[in-house]
Short mmCIF file of N, CA and C in Angstrom, two decimals:
data_model
loop_
_atom_site.label_atom_id
_atom_site.label_comp_id
_atom_site.label_asym_id
_atom_site.label_seq_id
_atom_site.Cartn_x
_atom_site.Cartn_y
_atom_site.Cartn_z
N MET A 152 0.98 -1.25 0.00
CA MET A 152 0.07 -0.07 0.02
C MET A 152 0.94 1.26 0.03
N PRO A 153 0.76 2.14 -0.97
CA PRO A 153 1.45 3.31 -1.11
C PRO A 153 1.19 4.23 0.18
N ASP A 154 2.24 5.01 0.53
CA ASP A 154 2.05 6.08 1.55
C ASP A 154 1.36 7.25 0.91
N HIS A 155 0.35 7.85 1.64
CA HIS A 155 -0.26 9.00 1.27
C HIS A 155 0.22 10.12 2.11
N GLN A 156 0.12 11.18 1.50
CA GLN A 156 0.71 12.32 2.26
C GLN A 156 -0.42 13.17 2.71
N THR A 157 0.08 13.85 3.88
CA THR A 157 -0.90 14.80 4.40
C THR A 157 -0.80 16.13 3.84
N VAL A 158 -1.93 16.60 3.38
CA VAL A 158 -2.14 18.06 2.66
C VAL A 158 -3.06 18.88 3.31
N THR A 159 -3.05 20.18 3.03
CA THR A 159 -3.71 21.17 3.41
C THR A 159 -4.36 21.94 2.32
N VAL A 160 -5.60 22.24 2.14
CA VAL A 160 -6.23 22.89 0.91
C VAL A 160 -7.10 23.95 1.57
N ALA A 161 -7.33 24.92 0.68
CA ALA A 161 -8.36 25.93 1.13
C ALA A 161 -9.09 26.26 -0.20
N GLY A 162 -10.47 26.71 -0.09
CA GLY A 162 -11.33 27.04 -1.19
C GLY A 162 -12.71 27.01 -1.00
N LYS A 163 -13.48 27.24 -2.05
CA LYS A 163 -15.06 27.38 -1.87
C LYS A 163 -15.64 26.07 -2.18
N VAL A 164 -16.63 25.76 -1.32
CA VAL A 164 -17.44 24.52 -1.50
C VAL A 164 -18.32 24.60 -2.81
N THR A 165 -18.09 23.90 -3.87
CA THR A 165 -18.81 24.07 -5.19
C THR A 165 -19.92 22.93 -5.27
N HIS A 166 -19.65 21.81 -4.83
CA HIS A 166 -20.76 20.65 -4.89
C HIS A 166 -20.73 20.02 -3.73
N ILE A 167 -21.91 19.37 -3.45
CA ILE A 167 -22.02 18.54 -2.26
C ILE A 167 -22.73 17.25 -2.43
N PHE A 168 -22.08 15.99 -2.21
CA PHE A 168 -22.63 14.79 -2.38
C PHE A 168 -22.76 14.01 -1.08
N GLY A 169 -23.73 14.30 -0.31
CA GLY A 169 -23.66 13.68 1.19
C GLY A 169 -22.45 14.06 2.04
N HIS A 170 -21.71 13.01 2.35
CA HIS A 170 -20.45 13.46 3.20
C HIS A 170 -19.25 13.81 2.30
N ARG A 171 -19.38 13.76 1.06
CA ARG A 171 -18.20 14.03 0.25
C ARG A 171 -18.72 15.34 -0.63
N PHE A 172 -17.62 16.07 -0.80
CA PHE A 172 -17.90 17.40 -1.43
C PHE A 172 -16.75 18.12 -2.28
N VAL A 173 -16.88 19.01 -3.18
CA VAL A 173 -15.82 19.37 -3.96
C VAL A 173 -15.38 20.74 -3.48
N VAL A 174 -14.25 21.01 -3.30
CA VAL A 174 -13.58 22.38 -2.94
C VAL A 174 -12.84 22.89 -4.18
N GLN A 175 -13.14 24.15 -4.58
CA GLN A 175 -12.41 24.59 -5.88
C GLN A 175 -11.25 25.49 -5.13
N THR A 176 -10.12 24.98 -5.18
CA THR A 176 -8.93 25.69 -4.65
C THR A 176 -8.40 26.68 -5.71
N ASP A 177 -7.34 27.48 -5.50
CA ASP A 177 -6.80 28.19 -6.56
C ASP A 177 -6.28 27.51 -7.58
N ARG A 178 -5.89 26.49 -7.47
CA ARG A 178 -5.35 25.60 -8.46
C ARG A 178 -6.31 24.48 -9.16
N GLU A 179 -7.01 23.87 -8.36
CA GLU A 179 -7.79 22.69 -9.00
C GLU A 179 -9.04 22.23 -7.97
N PRO A 180 -10.01 21.72 -8.59
CA PRO A 180 -10.99 21.18 -7.61
C PRO A 180 -10.58 19.81 -6.93
N VAL A 181 -10.89 19.82 -5.68
CA VAL A 181 -10.53 18.67 -4.88
C VAL A 181 -11.85 17.91 -4.37
N LEU A 182 -11.84 16.79 -4.32
CA LEU A 182 -12.93 15.73 -3.73
C LEU A 182 -12.57 15.68 -2.38
N ALA A 183 -13.33 15.92 -1.46
CA ALA A 183 -13.05 15.67 0.02
C ALA A 183 -14.24 14.91 0.70
N ASP A 184 -13.69 14.02 1.72
CA ASP A 184 -14.56 13.16 2.36
C ASP A 184 -14.43 13.45 3.85
N ILE A 185 -15.63 13.89 4.45
CA ILE A 185 -15.69 14.10 5.81
C ILE A 185 -16.33 13.07 6.87
N THR A 186 -16.68 11.82 6.07
CA THR A 186 -17.46 10.84 6.55
C THR A 186 -18.69 11.07 7.13
N PRO A 187 -19.78 10.07 7.19
CA PRO A 187 -21.04 10.29 7.67
C PRO A 187 -21.04 10.94 9.02
N ARG A 188 -20.07 10.48 9.93
CA ARG A 188 -20.05 10.94 11.29
C ARG A 188 -19.68 12.49 11.44
N GLY A 189 -18.70 12.79 10.44
CA GLY A 189 -18.12 14.23 10.32
C GLY A 189 -19.38 15.00 10.01
N LEU A 190 -20.24 14.44 8.99
CA LEU A 190 -21.38 15.40 8.33
C LEU A 190 -22.29 15.54 9.58
N GLU A 191 -22.48 14.74 10.59
CA GLU A 191 -23.22 14.88 11.65
C GLU A 191 -22.68 16.33 12.71
N GLN A 192 -21.29 16.60 12.38
CA GLN A 192 -20.77 17.59 13.18
C GLN A 192 -20.70 19.00 12.43
N ILE A 193 -20.82 18.73 11.10
CA ILE A 193 -20.59 20.11 10.21
C ILE A 193 -21.80 20.10 9.20
N GLU A 194 -22.38 21.15 9.06
CA GLU A 194 -23.33 21.42 8.06
C GLU A 194 -22.69 22.15 6.89
N LEU A 195 -22.67 21.41 5.82
CA LEU A 195 -22.05 21.94 4.67
C LEU A 195 -23.02 22.65 3.92
N HIS A 196 -22.50 23.99 3.18
CA HIS A 196 -23.24 24.87 2.51
C HIS A 196 -22.42 25.12 1.20
N LEU A 197 -23.15 25.17 0.06
CA LEU A 197 -22.45 25.62 -1.07
C LEU A 197 -22.01 27.10 -0.98
N GLY A 198 -20.92 27.30 -1.46
CA GLY A 198 -20.27 28.66 -1.40
C GLY A 198 -19.38 28.95 -0.14
N ASP A 199 -19.30 27.98 0.89
CA ASP A 199 -18.52 28.11 2.00
C ASP A 199 -17.14 28.12 1.67
N TYR A 200 -16.38 29.07 2.31
CA TYR A 200 -14.96 29.00 1.96
C TYR A 200 -14.42 28.09 3.45
N VAL A 201 -13.60 27.16 3.08
CA VAL A 201 -13.22 26.12 4.11
C VAL A 201 -11.65 25.92 3.92
N GLU A 202 -11.05 25.47 4.93
CA GLU A 202 -9.73 25.13 5.01
C GLU A 202 -9.60 23.59 5.52
N LEU A 203 -9.14 22.63 4.60
CA LEU A 203 -9.21 21.26 4.92
C LEU A 203 -7.80 20.51 5.06
N SER A 204 -7.51 19.78 5.90
CA SER A 204 -6.17 19.16 6.09
C SER A 204 -6.47 17.55 6.32
N GLY A 205 -5.69 16.91 5.59
CA GLY A 205 -5.89 15.30 5.74
C GLY A 205 -5.07 14.52 4.93
N GLU A 206 -5.38 13.43 4.77
CA GLU A 206 -4.57 12.36 3.98
C GLU A 206 -5.08 12.36 2.51
N GLN A 207 -4.22 12.64 1.61
CA GLN A 207 -4.65 12.60 0.15
C GLN A 207 -4.49 11.40 -0.51
N LYS A 208 -5.67 10.70 -0.69
CA LYS A 208 -5.74 9.41 -1.49
C LYS A 208 -5.71 9.61 -2.93
N PRO A 209 -5.62 8.58 -3.68
CA PRO A 209 -5.63 8.80 -5.16
C PRO A 209 -6.94 9.53 -5.67
N SER A 210 -8.08 9.18 -4.87
CA SER A 210 -9.43 9.65 -5.46
C SER A 210 -9.79 10.69 -4.62
N GLU A 211 -9.54 11.06 -3.30
CA GLU A 211 -10.32 12.07 -2.64
C GLU A 211 -9.08 12.40 -1.32
N LEU A 212 -9.64 13.55 -0.70
CA LEU A 212 -8.95 14.02 0.48
C LEU A 212 -9.75 13.66 1.62
N LYS A 213 -9.10 12.58 2.49
CA LYS A 213 -9.72 12.28 3.75
C LYS A 213 -9.64 13.22 4.84
N VAL A 214 -10.63 14.05 5.01
CA VAL A 214 -10.32 15.30 5.83
C VAL A 214 -10.16 14.83 7.34
N ALA A 215 -9.16 15.30 7.81
CA ALA A 215 -8.87 15.07 9.39
C ALA A 215 -9.28 16.29 10.11
N ILE A 216 -9.06 17.62 9.54
CA ILE A 216 -9.27 18.67 10.12
C ILE A 216 -10.24 19.71 9.23
N PHE A 217 -11.29 20.28 9.67
CA PHE A 217 -12.11 20.93 8.87
C PHE A 217 -12.17 22.18 9.59
N THR A 218 -11.91 23.53 8.89
CA THR A 218 -12.13 24.62 9.46
C THR A 218 -12.87 25.57 8.55
N ARG A 219 -13.67 26.34 9.26
CA ARG A 219 -14.70 27.32 8.53
C ARG A 219 -15.04 28.36 9.44
N ASP A 220 -14.72 29.62 9.10
CA ASP A 220 -15.30 30.70 9.99
C ASP A 220 -14.50 30.71 11.18
N GLY A 221 -13.41 30.32 11.19
CA GLY A 221 -12.56 30.19 12.53
C GLY A 221 -12.91 29.02 13.45
N ARG A 222 -13.78 28.31 13.07
CA ARG A 222 -14.25 27.10 13.83
C ARG A 222 -13.58 25.83 13.26
N THR A 223 -12.82 24.97 14.18
CA THR A 223 -12.21 23.91 13.60
C THR A 223 -12.73 22.59 14.22
N VAL A 224 -12.95 21.69 13.46
CA VAL A 224 -13.43 20.29 13.83
C VAL A 224 -12.70 19.18 13.38
N THR A 225 -12.30 18.43 14.25
CA THR A 225 -11.39 17.31 14.06
C THR A 225 -12.45 15.99 13.76
N ILE A 226 -12.00 15.31 12.52
CA ILE A 226 -12.79 14.22 12.09
C ILE A 226 -11.92 12.88 12.06
N THR A 227 -12.41 11.75 12.51
CA THR A 227 -11.72 10.72 12.43
C THR A 227 -12.45 9.72 11.46
N HIS A 228 -11.41 9.05 10.95
CA HIS A 228 -11.95 8.03 9.89
C HIS A 228 -11.72 6.68 10.37
N LYS A 229 -12.60 5.86 10.08
CA LYS A 229 -12.45 4.27 10.54
C LYS A 229 -11.16 3.68 9.81
N GLU A 230 -10.46 3.05 10.69
CA GLU A 230 -9.28 2.40 10.09
C GLU A 230 -9.71 0.94 9.60
N LYS A 231 -9.18 0.67 8.47
CA LYS A 231 -9.37 -0.71 8.00
C LYS A 231 -8.80 -1.62 8.86
N HIS A 232 -9.51 -2.71 9.34
CA HIS A 232 -8.95 -3.61 10.20
C HIS A 232 -8.59 -4.86 9.33
N HIS A 233 -7.41 -5.47 9.61
CA HIS A 233 -7.11 -6.63 8.62
C HIS A 233 -6.54 -7.67 9.61
N ASP A 234 -7.38 -7.67 10.87
CA ASP A 234 -6.87 -8.68 11.89
C ASP A 234 -7.39 -10.10 11.33
N HIS A 235 -8.32 -10.28 10.53
CA HIS A 235 -8.73 -11.58 9.99
C HIS A 235 -7.69 -12.14 9.06
N LEU A 236 -6.73 -11.22 8.44
CA LEU A 236 -5.96 -11.83 7.37
C LEU A 236 -4.85 -12.89 8.00
N GLY A 237 -4.44 -12.51 9.36
CA GLY A 237 -3.33 -13.62 9.82
C GLY A 237 -4.00 -14.78 10.68
N ASN A 238 -5.37 -14.79 10.86
CA ASN A 238 -5.94 -15.86 11.54
C ASN A 238 -6.68 -16.89 10.67
N ALA A 239 -6.22 -17.21 9.65
CA ALA A 239 -6.89 -18.15 8.69
C ALA A 239 -6.16 -19.46 8.50
N ASP A 240 -6.71 -20.53 8.55
CA ASP A 240 -6.01 -21.81 8.45
C ASP A 240 -6.52 -22.54 7.06
N PRO A 241 -5.66 -22.63 6.12
CA PRO A 241 -6.13 -23.23 4.70
C PRO A 241 -6.71 -24.70 5.05
N LYS A 242 -6.11 -25.30 6.04
CA LYS A 242 -6.77 -26.67 6.19
C LYS A 242 -8.15 -26.67 6.60
N VAL A 243 -8.68 -25.76 7.23
CA VAL A 243 -10.30 -25.48 7.49
C VAL A 243 -10.86 -25.63 6.10
N ALA A 244 -10.40 -24.77 5.22
CA ALA A 244 -11.20 -24.75 3.90
C ALA A 244 -10.92 -26.16 3.21
N LEU A 245 -9.90 -26.72 3.14
CA LEU A 245 -9.66 -28.00 2.42
C LEU A 245 -10.48 -29.14 3.08
N ASN A 246 -10.59 -28.97 4.49
CA ASN A 246 -11.28 -29.95 5.18
C ASN A 246 -12.88 -29.91 4.91
N ALA A 247 -13.30 -28.55 4.79
CA ALA A 247 -14.72 -28.24 4.44
C ALA A 247 -15.00 -28.61 3.02
N ALA A 248 -14.10 -28.48 2.07
CA ALA A 248 -14.33 -28.88 0.60
C ALA A 248 -14.47 -30.39 0.68
N ARG A 249 -13.55 -31.16 1.40
CA ARG A 249 -13.45 -32.63 1.32
C ARG A 249 -14.93 -33.22 1.92
N ALA A 250 -15.40 -32.55 3.07
CA ALA A 250 -16.43 -33.10 3.56
C ALA A 250 -17.74 -32.83 2.91
N ALA A 251 -17.65 -31.96 1.84
CA ALA A 251 -18.68 -31.71 1.05
C ALA A 251 -18.52 -32.62 -0.27
N GLY A 252 -17.68 -33.49 -0.19
CA GLY A 252 -17.50 -34.50 -1.21
C GLY A 252 -16.67 -34.17 -2.44
N PHE A 253 -15.80 -33.12 -2.17
CA PHE A 253 -14.93 -32.73 -3.24
C PHE A 253 -13.57 -33.23 -3.24
N ALA A 254 -12.82 -33.58 -4.04
CA ALA A 254 -11.32 -33.76 -4.13
C ALA A 254 -10.79 -32.46 -4.35
N THR A 255 -9.78 -32.20 -3.76
CA THR A 255 -9.21 -30.46 -3.79
C THR A 255 -8.09 -30.74 -4.72
N LEU A 256 -7.82 -29.75 -5.70
CA LEU A 256 -6.83 -29.62 -6.35
C LEU A 256 -6.11 -28.33 -6.20
N GLY A 257 -4.79 -28.30 -6.16
CA GLY A 257 -4.00 -27.28 -5.99
C GLY A 257 -3.96 -26.56 -4.55
N GLU A 258 -3.45 -25.53 -4.39
CA GLU A 258 -3.53 -24.92 -2.97
C GLU A 258 -4.70 -23.74 -2.82
N PRO A 259 -5.32 -23.88 -1.81
CA PRO A 259 -6.28 -22.87 -1.45
C PRO A 259 -5.83 -21.30 -1.82
N ARG A 260 -6.58 -20.50 -2.28
CA ARG A 260 -6.15 -19.27 -2.64
C ARG A 260 -6.78 -18.21 -1.53
N ARG A 261 -6.02 -17.59 -0.87
CA ARG A 261 -6.34 -16.66 0.33
C ARG A 261 -7.09 -15.20 -0.41
N LYS A 262 -8.11 -14.99 0.17
CA LYS A 262 -8.73 -13.75 -0.08
C LYS A 262 -9.10 -13.12 1.38
N PRO A 263 -9.45 -11.86 1.42
CA PRO A 263 -9.56 -11.17 2.82
C PRO A 263 -10.46 -12.01 3.61
N LYS A 264 -11.63 -12.40 3.18
CA LYS A 264 -12.65 -13.01 4.12
C LYS A 264 -13.01 -14.41 3.63
N HIS A 265 -12.13 -15.08 2.92
CA HIS A 265 -12.37 -16.43 2.42
C HIS A 265 -11.31 -17.04 1.83
N PHE A 266 -11.36 -18.23 1.36
CA PHE A 266 -10.33 -19.02 0.50
C PHE A 266 -11.09 -19.36 -0.69
N GLU A 267 -10.51 -19.42 -1.81
CA GLU A 267 -10.93 -20.01 -3.02
C GLU A 267 -10.21 -21.35 -3.07
N VAL A 268 -11.06 -22.37 -3.31
CA VAL A 268 -10.41 -23.71 -3.52
C VAL A 268 -11.09 -24.44 -4.75
N LEU A 269 -10.21 -25.07 -5.61
CA LEU A 269 -10.88 -25.71 -6.72
C LEU A 269 -11.03 -27.15 -6.22
N GLY A 270 -12.33 -27.61 -6.48
CA GLY A 270 -12.76 -28.97 -6.18
C GLY A 270 -13.17 -29.73 -7.39
N LYS A 271 -13.12 -30.93 -7.23
CA LYS A 271 -13.56 -31.89 -8.39
C LYS A 271 -14.46 -32.96 -7.75
N ARG A 272 -15.69 -32.94 -8.32
CA ARG A 272 -16.49 -34.05 -7.74
C ARG A 272 -17.39 -34.50 -9.18
N ASP A 273 -17.47 -35.89 -9.38
CA ASP A 273 -18.36 -36.51 -10.43
C ASP A 273 -17.67 -35.96 -11.80
N ALA A 274 -16.53 -35.73 -11.98
CA ALA A 274 -15.70 -35.24 -13.09
C ALA A 274 -15.90 -33.86 -13.42
N ALA A 275 -16.54 -33.15 -12.64
CA ALA A 275 -16.75 -31.72 -12.81
C ALA A 275 -15.98 -30.91 -11.98
N PHE A 276 -15.41 -29.70 -12.27
CA PHE A 276 -14.65 -28.86 -11.58
C PHE A 276 -15.44 -27.80 -11.04
N THR A 277 -15.26 -27.45 -9.78
CA THR A 277 -16.06 -26.35 -9.07
C THR A 277 -15.15 -25.36 -8.22
N GLU A 278 -15.39 -24.18 -8.42
CA GLU A 278 -14.67 -23.03 -7.44
C GLU A 278 -15.50 -23.00 -6.29
N LEU A 279 -14.98 -23.26 -5.25
CA LEU A 279 -15.55 -23.02 -3.91
C LEU A 279 -15.12 -21.69 -3.12
N HIS A 280 -15.84 -21.00 -2.77
CA HIS A 280 -15.58 -20.03 -2.05
C HIS A 280 -15.83 -20.36 -0.49
N ILE A 281 -14.93 -20.56 0.33
CA ILE A 281 -15.04 -21.11 1.69
C ILE A 281 -14.75 -20.05 2.78
N GLU A 282 -15.70 -19.67 3.65
CA GLU A 282 -15.26 -18.68 4.58
C GLU A 282 -14.29 -19.24 5.57
N LEU A 283 -13.74 -18.34 6.42
CA LEU A 283 -12.64 -18.70 7.17
C LEU A 283 -13.09 -19.71 8.41
N ASP A 284 -14.41 -19.71 8.75
CA ASP A 284 -14.80 -20.78 9.63
C ASP A 284 -15.07 -22.03 8.96
N GLY A 285 -14.92 -22.14 7.68
CA GLY A 285 -15.42 -23.43 7.03
C GLY A 285 -16.61 -23.55 6.26
N HIS A 286 -17.37 -22.42 6.44
CA HIS A 286 -18.88 -22.53 5.67
C HIS A 286 -18.43 -22.26 4.21
N ILE A 287 -19.10 -23.03 3.32
CA ILE A 287 -18.99 -22.81 1.97
C ILE A 287 -20.12 -21.93 1.54
N ARG A 288 -19.60 -20.83 0.95
CA ARG A 288 -20.67 -19.67 0.89
C ARG A 288 -21.08 -19.64 -0.75
N LYS A 289 -20.23 -20.22 -1.57
CA LYS A 289 -20.47 -19.93 -3.07
C LYS A 289 -19.86 -21.16 -3.79
N MET A 290 -20.55 -21.63 -4.79
CA MET A 290 -19.95 -22.68 -5.58
C MET A 290 -20.17 -22.48 -7.14
N LYS A 291 -19.31 -22.32 -7.95
CA LYS A 291 -19.39 -22.16 -9.16
C LYS A 291 -18.79 -22.97 -10.19
N PRO A 292 -19.48 -23.45 -11.31
CA PRO A 292 -18.81 -24.30 -12.08
C PRO A 292 -17.49 -23.73 -12.81
N VAL A 293 -16.53 -24.56 -12.99
CA VAL A 293 -15.29 -24.18 -13.79
C VAL A 293 -15.06 -25.09 -15.04
N ASP A 294 -14.74 -24.29 -16.22
CA ASP A 294 -14.43 -25.05 -17.39
C ASP A 294 -13.03 -25.56 -17.15
N ARG A 295 -12.77 -26.69 -17.93
CA ARG A 295 -11.54 -27.42 -17.69
C ARG A 295 -10.40 -26.52 -18.39
N HIS A 296 -10.63 -25.44 -19.19
CA HIS A 296 -9.61 -24.56 -19.81
C HIS A 296 -9.79 -23.32 -19.19
N ASP A 297 -10.42 -23.00 -18.00
CA ASP A 297 -10.35 -21.78 -17.27
C ASP A 297 -9.02 -21.37 -16.86
N PRO A 298 -8.50 -20.09 -17.43
CA PRO A 298 -7.10 -19.60 -17.03
C PRO A 298 -6.95 -19.40 -15.67
N LYS A 299 -7.78 -19.21 -14.79
CA LYS A 299 -7.60 -19.23 -13.35
C LYS A 299 -7.04 -20.32 -12.78
N TRP A 300 -7.71 -21.46 -13.26
CA TRP A 300 -7.29 -22.76 -12.64
C TRP A 300 -6.56 -23.69 -13.42
N MET A 301 -6.28 -23.17 -14.83
CA MET A 301 -5.70 -24.25 -15.60
C MET A 301 -4.42 -25.05 -14.98
N HIS A 302 -3.61 -24.21 -14.10
CA HIS A 302 -2.35 -24.94 -13.59
C HIS A 302 -2.81 -26.03 -12.51
N ALA A 303 -3.75 -25.75 -11.70
CA ALA A 303 -4.21 -26.70 -10.86
C ALA A 303 -4.88 -28.03 -11.75
N ILE A 304 -5.75 -27.62 -12.76
CA ILE A 304 -6.41 -28.82 -13.34
C ILE A 304 -5.33 -29.71 -14.22
N GLY A 305 -4.27 -28.96 -14.72
CA GLY A 305 -3.35 -29.65 -15.52
C GLY A 305 -3.67 -29.82 -16.75
N ALA A 306 -4.60 -28.94 -17.22
CA ALA A 306 -5.12 -29.02 -18.72
C ALA A 306 -4.06 -28.41 -19.72
#
């Protein structure tokens, strides 16, 4: 994940989209996000002159400090929690696939909230999405020549 820099911009509010809005600075328009919770603290108005400071992401400025008419509000953004990434055992997914009657091919592929496992039953290939607790939440047929699974199928 690339590092994003903290920036400060100032300008006039030109568009409002819920908790996101556009500020026209002296250089360019900036899309800003104050979060739904921040919107509860701040009433946005078209034409307001504001100063914003926060983390510049590729698509928007995540506002941490909002200043208007000398009043400053601090806004907190929820941090993404990746706790679930380290606590997953691929054996749980493999055991769930086997318990459902599938022979497993290749290695389970880790996703943020599940594993993808290639299973074979009755000569048919199936992609299984297995949650971290072993619950199979999705099954979809896989063609023998599917590029995603060709290596595991050996086609």
